């Protein structure tokens, strides 16, 4: 399916506990299908999707420029025994879909651990991340409240989405938001003195210690 | 520190065989994608270089404030006097600017674009946290795939397959065409893995050797396998894989024309790292290898690289060779630190007329971008007729009194090159090698065999199959020393 006819290759990576639905989430995103079967991912996998990205200027207005973006979406095994393998792949990803299961309190608690894994292994200390609570369709089994998750996301300064791979709700939006963050990051990194320290919602600080520090180490 | 602990932990030994196969399958898929990406980047950087080159100040014209640094149009004193670009500090006319208030000149703009689109920004960011030790950015997947190929050398006992099958398969895998591997069975895939690891041993320039080599190899395999671990094996595998892929030249030209329309031109402020990541690693190793026993020619140390592109033009039925640029050449005149390099092309064996580029003065990084067309009579497209044919591109210094000094050469095998594959045609950097010496003399047979010289060093650990690269056309005898 791939040819070189695209403007950007953007590599995103999904991570989170085993069984939170990373694979189905990506499957929904790339193929718009749902596979309810649980097949544990062996180590690492990836899916691809070609999307059209519309650039927007710092004020949020679209500039009308569109780009073809080839997304390489890495899917990682949540299982502990693959940990050393999967974390090694963190380094090559430009953005992260950090997922937990809305019906599992434990998977939510582990978000913290995944965050520190990211901090240690991702390409920089504060990479672009979106927090995703998956399985939003299973309302009756819900264990994690939206408020709770939102607070955590705010603490890290990252966007939060409640998605459902089963129904497809918010799936696209979560990925596109992350893509947008990565594209903005890209510009900040290249234009050394950050031309516009704007887009405050994109402030992804893991530490939150010095909110005024530059967003990337450049 | 993080880098190291990660890499040492990161192997696939803890996985079961099936799992490992699964992961490797994914990694191979990733490699395919990366191959496409690398080609895309190369094309992009080539376009950028082209853009720079076009606007570069010529030697004939004095550098002055009076002309636009991009389009070379004269600037007036009051009217259209130009302004200084914030990126490159050159004086730019109003036509060569991109953007309104915060404008950049066309080259600075293109440079910035390339940085975005090639993902270079990301590599730079990553390098801040994980400093790159080698001169090549390497993805984790790449590393794993390689390390596994090394491992398999030990664990997989290679079956002895018919050589022609292997060589065919090698072509497939080399061009990154793993899609084609689908019809092959699993065992075939294993075979490939074991094969690649084996071919690594004979490394230096397996691509030159092709069928003949395989025969040599199978007879020599027992001996070879005692002496393993040639450090350059991986990079050489890489080299061959980059040899056979890439965008087509016509495309390339079309692209640069497009950018032409955008009204762009250039200067050479920043060094383009075009292709460096592909060639950097292997240059040192292979050329140092060569120099061990091929340094008999002249006192000039062979250094640097040559950029070449090959394309088969189906309309004219001609092979088109484009000589791009050279870089880091040795001085032809070492005393006076002068160099007037030109490139000479031959198709071997046979007596094709030689093709020469113009002579560039006083530079060790000449830019040619000259296209040469070879008639079909000489290059037959049929694979079997191409067997043994190769292209020799040698770089020479044109000295005083017609004295010529050899600066290095690249031998490019044509029989493995896939004309029909549009993707296998693009600009690539090739490290220059010393001239292969024909000191052994002896009877000359006209076919395209290969002279093989095997050397063991004192420790007996390193095996050097040094002159597997194509020797002179006369040296067709196979010898084992």
XYZ file of N, CA and C in Angstrom, chain A residues 18 23 26 30 33 68 77 100 112 120 151 155 165 202:
42
model
N -1.987 -4.268 29.471
C -2.480 -5.328 28.612
C -4.011 -5.368 28.661
N -4.752 -2.523 20.454
C -4.811 -3.103 19.113
C -6.157 -2.820 18.451
N -6.434 0.816 17.386
C -5.727 1.127 16.151
C -6.417 0.493 14.946
N -7.538 2.582 11.767
C -7.009 2.409 10.411
C -8.025 1.782 9.470
N -12.939 -0.818 11.666
C -13.616 -2.072 11.995
C -13.370 -2.388 13.453
N -0.169 15.531 2.853
C -0.425 14.099 2.977
C 0.489 13.556 4.070
N 2.919 -4.422 22.967
C 2.335 -5.409 23.868
C 2.269 -4.789 25.252
N -5.759 3.642 28.729
C -6.191 2.795 29.851
C -7.624 2.362 29.595
N 0.324 6.328 35.572
C 1.464 6.983 36.187
C 2.785 6.291 35.826
N 11.467 8.299 30.595
C 12.804 7.707 30.522
C 13.170 7.278 29.114
N -8.636 15.137 35.535
C -7.719 15.780 36.487
C -6.282 15.331 36.256
N -3.112 17.498 35.035
C -1.890 17.544 35.825
C -0.664 17.376 34.917
N -13.452 1.747 20.926
C -13.088 1.090 19.669
C -14.284 0.339 19.110
N -1.656 23.044 24.052
C -0.729 21.997 23.644
C 0.442 21.847 24.604
